Amino acid sequence: MNILGINAYHGNASAAILSDGRLVAAVEEERFNRVKYAAGFPAAAIRYCLKTAGIKASELDHVAVPRNPYARLGTKLYYALQMPSFARERAKVLAKFTGIREALAAAFDVRPEALKARFHRVEHHVAHLASTFYCSPFAEAALLSADGLGDFASSMWGAGCGGRMRFHGSVAFPHSLGLYYSAVTQYLGFLKFGDEYKVMGLGAYGEPEFLPQFREIVHLNGTRFRLKLEYFTHHRTGPHMSWAEADRTPVLGRMYSDEMARRLGPVRAPEQPIEQRHKNLACSLQARLEEVYLGMLRRLHQETGMKSVCLAGGVAFNCVANGKIPASTGFEDVYVHPAAGDAGLAIGAAQFVWHQVLGNPRDFAMEHAYWGPEFSGAEIRSAIQASRLGENGGSVSELPEEELLRKTAAIIADGKILGWFQGRAEWGPRALGNRSIVADPRRAEMKEILNRRIKHREIFRPFAPSILAERTAEWFEQSHPSPFMTMAYSVKPEKRDKIPAPTHVDGTGRLQTVTATANPRYWKLIAEFERQAGVPVVLNTSFNDNEPIVCKPQEAIDCFERTQMDALVLGDFLITRSRNG
Ligand SMILES: [Fe+2]
């Protein structure tokens, strides 16, 4: 039985496919159309999923769509009357949803009647919760989803046991932790969709000077929170999000009100310098987010009495807050879905249908995130042959694994910047050792070099460490697995000067714990690096330059040629640049 999950007409459009309940493939549309956070209809992602499962669209049994227009209908109608323009925008998107069978048929050039699949609508946060619970290794767990807005709610919580989930509560529009973070992110001059993580990084440079004011902006009572709405505009005008089109990165309209400027001081324009006040505001924003998020989780732990918690929704990408869960909520084990944002809805909706609608038991845990496209040695060879690599003094050599790893580790230890492309592309926004740029963590200057030569991004943003999982407790204050880079832990004080490049200014690192089973070749590379350089850690950043992470070998070659990377590994091929090239 084949179930296709589709996140369409929403940011992070994506598709995933389950065959007899087993995940076979999952990918975001942005990896194909090269538009960051692409929305619209994910035709290329669906095509890839069907091809990997070896079926045609007409052979699908079920299609799961993570949106339920009937959820919170009363609230929706109330706000539709208050905000007619917002209601019109939503109606347009809804019209597209009602035509999703037709869109799928059109993408595969078949008549809609040829699709025998049953279509299911799964509420947004139910799909988020399903994505994390059904992918977790836990037989039972408390569940929390928190984001900006989906089906007119911003968070939902409950508990999962075996194949079933129960939902205990939710917070509806206009109260939203995600929109709270987005509004202050905009107020601080970061206007692009997805900029919240920049502000999270900036917060580490500040003091929580404005925490009393931020406590006024968000109130918490048990698991429920409320925003002080005079600081925002979205409850009056609607959160304007343009994401019906596939060829554009989504855009968010302004969400902070003039009251925010009156209470917190002047708004920062994007081109203005970042002052200490801005850092303190970012720090205070984050501090209040943590108080509320961890407070909700503490209460959820008391209510459920469970040992483990599963998290999803955009707020679950807040690795700084996640890192504090084991020490401050009562939960001992944490699982965060690697695509905790809206891409993950495609898997969640499909899994909800498999387990909760069709009643099938669980026998799957997502232990790695490699569910995207892969390319054969022959495909890599022909991409190299079609390029100019190896000309003008550069070299290309195909090597046996041991030699490849030895030479590659030596390149990293020599302070060079390496592009590393292997196997299937990662699911979710983090490069986890298959589409990564890898560098020496021992060199403090590496951060500045990477930013100047490759990434062209803000200097205050941290880089992340990948560590051999079994060595985590030696280097970090905590050792819970963090296979998907969703937790930030404190680096042990005595180790900080050994890995300064991926240690943030507050002494934390957003680590990836790498196991030999999840990614054998990447694990061996780090082990070889340790043998040569003495630390079981490499710096890992995504293989891209202000674009979606590379997907195909050709894109990796283009990024290598465009930037000032020193060497590139594509599968078994080691490519070095000419000394003067
Ligand atoms: Fe969401």
Coordinates of C-alpha atoms and ligand atoms in Angstrom, one line a residue:
M1 CA 0.0 0.0 0.0
N2 CA 1.4 3.4 -1.0
I3 CA 0.6 6.7 0.8
L4 CA 1.7 10.0 -0.5
G5 CA 2.0 13.0 1.8
I6 CA 2.0 16.4 0.2
N7 CA 2.7 19.8 1.8
A8 CA 1.4 22.1 -0.9
Y9 CA 0.6 25.9 -1.3
H10 CA 2.5 26.6 2.0
G11 CA 6.1 27.4 2.8
N12 CA 8.5 24.5 2.6
A13 CA 6.4 22.6 0.0
S14 CA 7.4 18.9 0.2
A15 CA 6.4 15.3 -0.5
A16 CA 7.0 12.0 1.2
I17 CA 5.9 8.4 0.4
L18 CA 5.2 5.4 2.6
S19 CA 5.1 1.9 1.2
D20 CA 3.4 -0.5 3.5
G21 CA 4.1 2.0 6.3
R22 CA 7.8 2.3 5.7
L23 CA 9.2 5.6 4.7
V24 CA 10.8 5.3 1.2
A25 CA 11.5 8.9 0.2
A26 CA 11.0 12.5 1.4
V27 CA 12.2 15.8 -0.1
E28 CA 11.4 19.5 -0.2
E29 CA 10.5 21.1 -3.5
E30 CA 13.2 23.8 -3.0
R31 CA 16.0 21.2 -3.7
F32 CA 14.6 20.8 -7.2
N33 CA 13.4 24.3 -8.2
R34 CA 16.3 26.0 -6.3
V35 CA 13.9 28.6 -4.6
K36 CA 14.5 28.7 -0.8
Y37 CA 11.5 27.7 1.2
A38 CA 9.5 27.2 -2.0
A39 CA 5.8 27.0 -1.7
G40 CA 3.3 26.1 -4.4
F41 CA 2.6 22.6 -5.6
P42 CA 5.6 20.3 -5.1
A43 CA 5.4 18.5 -8.5
A44 CA 9.1 17.6 -8.7
A45 CA 9.2 16.3 -5.1
I46 CA 6.2 14.1 -5.8
R47 CA 7.8 12.9 -9.0
Y48 CA 10.9 11.9 -7.1
C49 CA 8.9 10.1 -4.4
L50 CA 6.9 8.1 -6.9
K51 CA 10.1 7.2 -8.9
T52 CA 11.8 6.0 -5.7
A53 CA 8.8 3.9 -4.7
G54 CA 8.7 2.5 -8.2
I55 CA 5.0 3.4 -8.8
K56 CA 2.8 5.6 -11.0
A57 CA 0.5 8.3 -9.6
S58 CA -2.4 6.0 -10.6
E59 CA -1.1 3.3 -8.3
L60 CA -1.3 5.5 -5.1
D61 CA -3.8 4.2 -2.5
H62 CA -4.0 7.3 -0.3
V63 CA -3.0 10.9 -0.6
A64 CA -2.7 12.8 2.7
V65 CA -2.8 16.6 2.7
P66 CA -1.9 18.5 6.0
R67 CA -4.7 21.0 6.0
N68 CA -8.2 20.8 7.3
P69 CA -10.4 23.7 6.2
Y70 CA -13.1 22.7 8.7
A71 CA -10.7 22.9 11.8
R72 CA -11.7 25.9 14.0
L73 CA -14.3 27.0 11.6
G74 CA -16.0 29.3 14.1
T75 CA -12.7 31.2 14.8
K76 CA -12.0 31.4 11.1
L77 CA -15.4 32.9 10.3
Y78 CA -15.1 35.4 13.2
Y79 CA -11.8 36.7 11.8
A80 CA -13.0 36.5 8.2
L81 CA -15.6 39.1 9.1
Q82 CA -13.0 41.2 10.9
M83 CA -10.4 41.0 8.2
P84 CA -12.0 40.6 4.7
S85 CA -8.7 41.0 2.8
F86 CA -7.0 38.3 4.8
A87 CA -10.1 36.1 4.3
R88 CA -9.9 36.6 0.6
E89 CA -6.3 35.6 0.5
R90 CA -7.0 32.4 2.5
A91 CA -10.0 31.6 0.3
K92 CA -7.7 31.7 -2.8
V93 CA -5.3 29.2 -1.2
L94 CA -8.2 27.0 -0.1
A95 CA -9.6 27.0 -3.6
K96 CA -6.2 25.6 -4.7
F97 CA -6.5 22.9 -2.0
T98 CA -9.9 21.8 -3.3
G99 CA -8.2 21.2 -6.6
I100 CA -5.3 19.2 -5.3
R101 CA -6.5 16.0 -7.1
E102 CA -6.6 17.9 -10.3
A103 CA -3.2 19.4 -9.7
L104 CA -1.7 16.0 -9.0
A105 CA -3.4 14.5 -12.1
A106 CA -2.1 17.5 -14.2
A107 CA 1.5 17.0 -12.9
F108 CA 1.4 13.4 -14.1
D109 CA -0.5 14.0 -17.3
V110 CA -3.4 11.7 -16.3
R111 CA -7.1 12.3 -16.0
P112 CA -8.2 13.1 -12.4
E113 CA -10.5 10.0 -12.6
A114 CA -7.4 7.8 -13.2
L115 CA -6.3 8.5 -9.7
K116 CA -7.8 5.8 -7.5
A117 CA -6.3 7.2 -4.3
R118 CA -8.4 8.2 -1.4
F119 CA -7.7 11.8 -0.3
H120 CA -7.4 12.7 3.4
R121 CA -7.3 16.0 5.1
V122 CA -5.2 16.0 8.2
E123 CA -5.1 19.1 10.5
H124 CA -1.8 21.0 10.4
H125 CA -0.7 20.5 14.0
V126 CA -2.0 16.9 14.0
A127 CA 0.4 16.3 11.1
H128 CA 3.2 18.0 12.9
L129 CA 2.6 15.8 16.0
A130 CA 2.4 12.7 13.9
S131 CA 5.6 13.5 12.1
T132 CA 7.5 13.5 15.3
F133 CA 5.8 10.8 17.3
Y134 CA 5.6 8.2 14.6
C135 CA 9.3 8.8 13.6
S136 CA 10.5 8.7 17.2
P137 CA 11.8 5.6 18.8
F138 CA 9.5 6.0 21.8
A139 CA 6.6 3.6 22.4
E140 CA 4.9 6.4 24.4
A141 CA 5.6 10.0 24.6
A142 CA 4.2 13.5 25.4
L143 CA 3.8 15.6 22.2
L144 CA 4.1 19.3 21.5
S145 CA 3.8 21.2 18.2
A146 CA 4.4 25.0 18.2
D147 CA 4.8 27.2 15.2
G148 CA 3.5 30.4 13.6
L149 CA 0.1 29.4 12.3
G150 CA -1.5 26.4 10.7
D151 CA -5.2 25.7 10.3
F152 CA -5.7 28.7 12.6
A153 CA -3.8 27.2 15.5
S154 CA -0.3 27.9 16.7
S155 CA 0.3 25.0 19.0
M156 CA -1.1 21.7 20.0
W157 CA -0.1 19.1 22.6
G158 CA -1.1 15.6 23.7
A159 CA 0.3 12.2 24.1
G160 CA 1.1 9.2 22.0
C161 CA 0.9 5.6 22.9
G162 CA 1.6 2.7 20.5
G163 CA -0.1 3.6 17.2
R164 CA -2.5 6.2 18.7
M165 CA -2.2 9.9 19.5
R166 CA -4.5 11.8 21.8
F167 CA -4.8 15.6 21.7
H168 CA -5.1 17.4 25.0
G169 CA -5.3 21.1 23.9
S170 CA -4.3 23.8 21.5
V171 CA -3.8 27.5 21.3
A172 CA -5.6 29.3 18.5
F173 CA -4.9 32.4 16.4
P174 CA -4.0 35.1 17.1
H175 CA -1.8 33.8 20.0
S176 CA 1.3 32.3 18.6
L177 CA 4.9 31.8 19.8
G178 CA 6.1 31.5 16.2
L179 CA 4.5 34.9 15.2
Y180 CA 5.9 36.4 18.5
Y181 CA 9.4 35.4 17.4
S182 CA 8.8 36.5 13.8
A183 CA 7.4 39.9 14.7
V184 CA 10.4 40.8 17.0
T185 CA 12.7 39.4 14.3
Q186 CA 11.2 41.9 11.8
Y187 CA 11.4 44.7 14.4
L188 CA 15.1 43.9 14.7
G189 CA 15.6 44.4 11.0
F190 CA 15.6 40.8 9.7
L191 CA 12.9 40.8 7.2
K192 CA 13.4 37.6 5.2
F193 CA 11.2 34.5 5.6
G194 CA 13.1 32.2 7.9
D195 CA 15.4 34.8 9.6
E196 CA 14.4 33.8 13.1
Y197 CA 17.4 31.6 13.5
K198 CA 19.7 34.5 12.9
V199 CA 18.1 36.4 15.8
M200 CA 18.5 33.3 17.9
G201 CA 22.2 33.3 17.1
L202 CA 22.5 37.1 17.8
G203 CA 20.8 36.6 21.3
A204 CA 23.9 34.9 22.6
Y205 CA 25.8 38.2 22.4
G206 CA 23.4 40.0 24.6
E207 CA 22.0 40.3 28.1
P208 CA 18.3 39.8 28.9
E209 CA 17.9 43.5 29.7
F210 CA 14.4 43.7 28.3
L211 CA 13.0 40.5 29.9
P212 CA 10.5 42.3 32.1
Q213 CA 9.0 43.9 28.9
F214 CA 9.0 40.6 27.1
R215 CA 7.2 39.0 30.0
E216 CA 4.4 41.5 29.3
I217 CA 4.3 40.6 25.7
V218 CA 3.7 36.8 26.3
H219 CA 1.8 35.5 29.3
L220 CA 1.8 31.9 30.3
N221 CA -0.8 30.0 32.2
G222 CA -0.2 26.2 32.5
T223 CA 0.2 25.0 28.9
R224 CA -1.6 28.0 27.5
F225 CA -0.1 31.3 26.5
R226 CA -1.5 34.6 25.3
L227 CA 0.1 37.5 23.4
K228 CA -0.4 41.1 24.4
L229 CA -2.0 41.9 21.1
E230 CA -1.3 45.7 21.1
Y231 CA 2.4 44.8 20.2
F232 CA 1.2 43.1 17.0
T233 CA -0.7 43.8 13.9
H234 CA -1.6 40.2 12.7
H235 CA -4.8 40.0 14.7
R236 CA -6.1 43.2 12.9
T237 CA -4.8 42.7 9.4
G238 CA -4.0 38.9 9.3
P239 CA -0.5 37.6 8.9
H240 CA 0.1 38.3 5.3
M241 CA 2.0 35.4 3.8
S242 CA 2.5 35.0 0.1
W243 CA 3.1 31.4 -0.6
A244 CA 0.7 30.3 -3.2
E245 CA 3.4 30.5 -5.9
A246 CA 6.2 27.9 -6.4
D247 CA 8.7 30.2 -8.0
R248 CA 9.2 32.6 -5.1
T249 CA 10.5 32.5 -1.6
P250 CA 7.5 33.2 0.7
V251 CA 7.2 36.8 2.1
L252 CA 5.7 37.8 5.4
G253 CA 4.0 41.1 5.9
R254 CA 4.9 43.4 8.8
M255 CA 3.6 41.9 12.1
Y256 CA 4.9 44.3 14.9
S257 CA 2.8 47.3 15.8
D258 CA 3.9 50.9 16.5
E259 CA 3.3 50.1 20.2
M260 CA 6.3 47.7 20.0
A261 CA 8.5 50.6 18.9
R262 CA 7.0 52.8 21.6
R263 CA 7.7 50.3 24.4
L264 CA 11.0 48.8 23.2
G265 CA 12.6 51.7 21.4
P266 CA 13.3 52.5 17.7
V267 CA 12.9 49.8 15.0
R268 CA 16.2 48.7 13.4
A269 CA 16.3 49.1 9.7
P270 CA 18.0 46.2 7.9
E271 CA 21.0 48.3 6.8
Q272 CA 21.6 49.8 10.2
P273 CA 24.5 48.5 12.3
I274 CA 23.7 46.0 15.0
E275 CA 24.2 47.7 18.4
Q276 CA 24.4 46.2 21.9
R277 CA 20.7 47.2 22.4
H278 CA 19.7 45.0 19.5
K279 CA 21.7 42.1 20.9
N280 CA 20.0 42.6 24.3
L281 CA 16.6 42.7 22.7
A282 CA 17.4 39.4 20.8
C283 CA 18.6 37.9 24.1
S284 CA 15.4 39.0 25.9
L285 CA 13.2 37.6 23.1
Q286 CA 14.9 34.3 23.4
A287 CA 14.9 34.3 27.2
R288 CA 11.1 34.8 27.3
L289 CA 10.6 32.2 24.5
E290 CA 12.5 29.7 26.7
E291 CA 10.5 30.6 29.8
V292 CA 7.2 30.0 28.0
Y293 CA 8.3 26.9 25.9
L294 CA 10.0 25.2 28.8
G295 CA 7.1 26.2 31.1
M296 CA 4.6 24.5 28.7
L297 CA 6.8 21.4 28.6
R298 CA 7.1 21.3 32.4
R299 CA 3.3 21.3 32.7
L300 CA 3.0 18.8 29.9
H301 CA 5.4 16.5 31.8
Q302 CA 3.3 16.9 35.0
E303 CA 0.1 16.2 33.1
T304 CA 1.3 13.1 31.2
G305 CA 3.9 11.7 33.7
M306 CA 5.8 10.5 30.6
K307 CA 9.5 10.2 30.4
S308 CA 9.9 11.2 26.7
V309 CA 8.7 14.1 24.6
C310 CA 8.4 14.5 20.8
L311 CA 8.6 18.0 19.3
A312 CA 7.7 19.6 15.9
G313 CA 6.7 22.9 14.4
G314 CA 9.0 25.8 13.6
V315 CA 9.6 26.6 17.3
A316 CA 11.1 23.1 17.7
F317 CA 14.0 24.4 15.6
N318 CA 15.0 26.5 18.6
C319 CA 18.0 24.4 19.4
V320 CA 19.0 26.7 22.3
A321 CA 15.7 26.1 24.1
N322 CA 15.7 22.4 23.2
G323 CA 19.1 21.9 24.7
K324 CA 17.6 23.0 28.1
I325 CA 14.7 20.5 28.1
P326 CA 16.4 17.6 29.8
A327 CA 17.7 19.8 32.7
S328 CA 14.6 21.9 33.2
T329 CA 11.3 20.1 32.3
G330 CA 11.3 16.6 33.8
F331 CA 11.5 15.0 30.4
E332 CA 14.5 12.7 30.1
D333 CA 14.4 12.0 26.4
V334 CA 13.7 14.3 23.5
Y335 CA 13.0 13.6 19.9
V336 CA 12.7 16.5 17.3
H337 CA 11.7 15.6 13.8
P338 CA 14.6 16.7 11.4
A339 CA 12.1 18.6 9.3
A340 CA 10.3 20.1 12.3
G341 CA 9.0 23.0 10.1
D342 CA 6.3 22.6 7.6
A343 CA 8.2 20.3 5.2
G344 CA 7.7 17.6 7.9
L345 CA 4.0 17.8 7.5
A346 CA 4.2 15.6 4.3
I347 CA 5.5 12.7 6.4
G348 CA 3.3 13.4 9.3
A349 CA 0.1 13.5 7.3
A350 CA 1.0 10.2 5.5
Q351 CA 1.9 8.5 8.8
F352 CA -1.3 9.8 10.5
V353 CA -3.3 8.0 7.7
W354 CA -1.2 4.8 8.1
H355 CA -1.5 4.5 11.8
Q356 CA -4.4 6.5 13.1
V357 CA -6.9 6.2 10.2
L358 CA -6.0 2.7 9.0
G359 CA -5.0 1.4 12.4
N360 CA -1.6 -0.1 11.5
P361 CA 0.9 -0.7 14.3
R362 CA 4.3 1.0 14.5
D363 CA 7.6 -0.6 13.4
F364 CA 9.6 2.4 12.2
A365 CA 11.9 4.9 13.9
M366 CA 13.6 7.6 11.8
E367 CA 17.2 7.2 12.9
H368 CA 18.8 9.1 10.0
A369 CA 17.6 11.9 7.7
Y370 CA 18.8 10.6 4.4
W371 CA 15.6 10.3 2.4
G372 CA 16.4 12.5 -0.6
P373 CA 17.9 12.0 -4.1
E374 CA 21.1 10.1 -4.6
F375 CA 23.3 9.7 -7.6
S376 CA 25.3 6.8 -8.9
G377 CA 29.1 6.8 -9.5
A378 CA 28.4 6.9 -13.2
E379 CA 26.2 10.0 -12.8
I380 CA 28.9 11.7 -10.7
R381 CA 31.6 10.8 -13.2
S382 CA 29.6 12.2 -16.1
A383 CA 29.0 15.4 -14.1
I384 CA 32.7 15.7 -13.5
Q385 CA 33.5 15.0 -17.2
A386 CA 31.0 17.7 -18.3
S387 CA 32.8 20.3 -16.0
R388 CA 36.2 21.9 -16.3
L389 CA 37.4 20.3 -13.1
G390 CA 40.8 18.9 -13.4
E391 CA 41.9 21.5 -15.9
N392 CA 44.4 24.3 -15.2
G393 CA 46.3 22.3 -12.6
G394 CA 43.4 21.0 -10.6
S395 CA 43.2 17.2 -10.0
V396 CA 40.4 14.6 -10.1
S397 CA 41.0 11.1 -8.7
E398 CA 38.7 8.2 -7.9
L399 CA 40.0 6.5 -4.8
P400 CA 39.2 3.5 -2.6
E401 CA 37.5 4.5 0.6
E402 CA 40.4 4.2 3.0
E403 CA 42.7 6.4 0.9
L404 CA 39.8 8.8 0.1
L405 CA 39.2 9.3 3.8
R406 CA 42.9 9.6 4.7
K407 CA 43.5 12.2 2.1
T408 CA 40.3 14.1 2.9
A409 CA 40.9 14.2 6.6
A410 CA 44.4 15.5 5.9
I411 CA 43.0 18.3 3.7
I412 CA 40.6 19.3 6.5
A413 CA 43.4 19.2 9.1
D414 CA 45.5 21.4 6.9
G415 CA 43.0 24.2 7.3
K416 CA 41.4 23.7 3.8
I417 CA 37.7 24.0 3.1
L418 CA 36.1 20.9 1.8
G419 CA 32.8 20.3 0.0
W420 CA 31.5 16.8 0.9
F421 CA 28.8 15.2 -1.2
Q422 CA 27.7 11.6 -0.5
G423 CA 24.6 9.4 -0.9
R424 CA 21.1 10.6 -0.3
A425 CA 20.3 14.2 0.3
E426 CA 19.1 15.2 3.8
W427 CA 15.5 15.7 4.8
G428 CA 15.0 19.0 6.6
P429 CA 17.1 22.2 6.6
R430 CA 20.3 20.9 8.1
A431 CA 23.2 19.4 6.2
L432 CA 24.1 16.2 8.2
G433 CA 27.2 14.9 6.4
N434 CA 25.8 14.1 2.9
R435 CA 25.6 17.7 1.5
S436 CA 28.0 19.5 3.9
I437 CA 30.9 21.8 3.8
V438 CA 33.5 20.5 6.3
A439 CA 36.3 22.4 8.0
D440 CA 38.8 22.2 10.8
P441 CA 37.1 23.0 14.2
R442 CA 40.4 23.7 15.9
R443 CA 41.1 27.0 14.0
A444 CA 39.2 30.0 15.5
E445 CA 39.8 31.9 12.3
M446 CA 37.8 29.3 10.3
K447 CA 34.5 31.0 11.1
E448 CA 35.7 34.2 9.4
I449 CA 37.3 32.4 6.5
L450 CA 34.1 30.4 5.8
N451 CA 32.0 33.5 5.9
R452 CA 34.3 35.5 3.7
R453 CA 35.1 32.9 1.1
I454 CA 32.0 30.7 0.9
K455 CA 28.9 31.5 2.9
H456 CA 28.7 35.3 2.7
R457 CA 26.5 35.5 5.8
E458 CA 26.4 37.5 9.0
I459 CA 29.5 37.2 11.1
F460 CA 27.5 36.6 14.4
R461 CA 25.9 33.4 13.2
P462 CA 27.5 30.3 14.6
F463 CA 28.8 27.2 12.8
A464 CA 27.9 23.7 14.0
P465 CA 30.1 20.8 15.2
S466 CA 29.6 17.1 14.1
I467 CA 30.9 14.8 16.7
L468 CA 31.4 11.0 16.9
A469 CA 28.2 10.1 19.0
E470 CA 30.1 7.9 21.4
R471 CA 32.4 10.8 22.4
T472 CA 29.7 13.4 23.1
A473 CA 29.9 13.2 26.9
E474 CA 33.6 13.9 26.8
W475 CA 33.1 17.2 25.0
F476 CA 29.6 18.4 25.9
E477 CA 27.8 19.0 29.2
Q478 CA 25.0 16.7 28.0
S479 CA 25.1 13.6 25.9
H480 CA 21.5 13.0 24.8
P481 CA 21.6 12.1 21.1
S482 CA 21.2 15.1 18.7
P483 CA 21.4 13.3 15.3
F484 CA 19.6 16.1 13.5
M485 CA 21.3 19.2 14.9
T486 CA 18.3 20.3 16.8
M487 CA 19.9 20.7 20.2
A488 CA 22.5 23.2 21.4
Y489 CA 24.6 22.0 24.4
S490 CA 27.4 23.7 26.4
V491 CA 30.8 22.6 25.3
K492 CA 32.8 21.6 28.3
P493 CA 34.8 24.6 29.4
E494 CA 38.1 22.8 29.2
K495 CA 37.3 21.8 25.6
R496 CA 36.2 25.1 24.2
D497 CA 39.7 26.3 23.1
K498 CA 40.2 22.9 21.4
I499 CA 37.2 23.5 19.0
P500 CA 36.8 27.3 18.9
A501 CA 35.3 27.5 15.4
P502 CA 32.0 25.7 16.0
T503 CA 31.7 26.9 19.7
H504 CA 29.3 29.9 19.9
V505 CA 30.1 33.0 21.9
D506 CA 28.0 31.6 24.8
G507 CA 30.0 28.4 24.9
T508 CA 27.3 26.2 23.2
G509 CA 27.4 24.2 20.0
R510 CA 24.4 23.1 17.9
L511 CA 25.8 19.6 17.6
Q512 CA 25.2 16.7 15.3
T513 CA 25.9 13.4 17.0
V514 CA 27.1 11.0 14.3
T515 CA 26.8 7.3 14.6
A516 CA 28.5 4.6 12.5
T517 CA 25.1 3.1 11.7
A518 CA 23.3 6.4 10.6
N519 CA 26.1 7.6 8.3
P520 CA 29.1 5.1 8.2
R521 CA 31.2 7.1 5.7
Y522 CA 30.8 10.5 7.6
W523 CA 31.5 8.7 10.9
K524 CA 34.7 7.2 9.4
L525 CA 35.8 10.6 8.1
I526 CA 35.5 12.2 11.6
A527 CA 37.2 9.2 13.2
E528 CA 40.1 9.6 10.7
F529 CA 40.2 13.3 11.4
E530 CA 40.5 12.5 15.1
R531 CA 43.4 10.1 14.3
Q532 CA 45.2 12.9 12.4
A533 CA 44.2 16.0 14.3
G534 CA 43.3 14.8 17.8
V535 CA 39.7 15.9 18.0
P536 CA 36.6 13.7 17.3
V537 CA 34.8 16.8 15.8
V538 CA 34.6 18.5 12.5
L539 CA 32.9 21.8 11.6
N540 CA 29.8 21.1 9.5
T541 CA 27.9 23.7 7.5
S542 CA 25.4 23.3 4.7
F543 CA 26.7 22.8 1.1
N544 CA 25.4 26.0 -0.4
D545 CA 25.9 29.7 -0.8
N546 CA 22.7 31.7 -0.1
E547 CA 20.6 29.2 -2.0
P548 CA 18.9 25.9 -1.1
I549 CA 21.4 23.1 -0.1
V550 CA 22.9 21.5 -3.3
C551 CA 21.0 18.4 -4.5
K552 CA 22.7 17.2 -7.7
P553 CA 26.4 16.6 -8.3
Q554 CA 26.3 19.4 -10.9
E555 CA 25.1 21.9 -8.3
A556 CA 27.9 20.9 -5.9
I557 CA 30.4 21.4 -8.8
D558 CA 28.9 24.8 -9.6
C559 CA 29.0 25.9 -5.9
F560 CA 32.6 24.6 -5.7
E561 CA 33.6 26.6 -8.8
R562 CA 31.7 29.7 -7.7
T563 CA 33.2 29.9 -4.2
Q564 CA 36.7 29.5 -2.8
M565 CA 36.4 26.0 -1.5
D566 CA 39.7 24.2 -1.7
A567 CA 38.6 20.6 -2.3
L568 CA 35.5 18.6 -3.2
V569 CA 34.6 15.0 -2.6
L570 CA 31.8 13.7 -4.8
G571 CA 31.1 10.0 -3.9
D572 CA 34.5 8.3 -4.4
F573 CA 36.1 11.2 -6.3
L574 CA 38.5 13.7 -4.7
I575 CA 38.8 16.9 -6.6
T576 CA 41.3 19.6 -5.7
R577 CA 41.7 23.1 -7.1
S578 CA 44.8 24.3 -8.7
R579 CA 47.1 26.2 -6.4
N580 CA 46.6 29.4 -8.3
G581 CA 43.1 28.7 -9.5
Ligands
FE1 FE 3.6 24.4 10.9

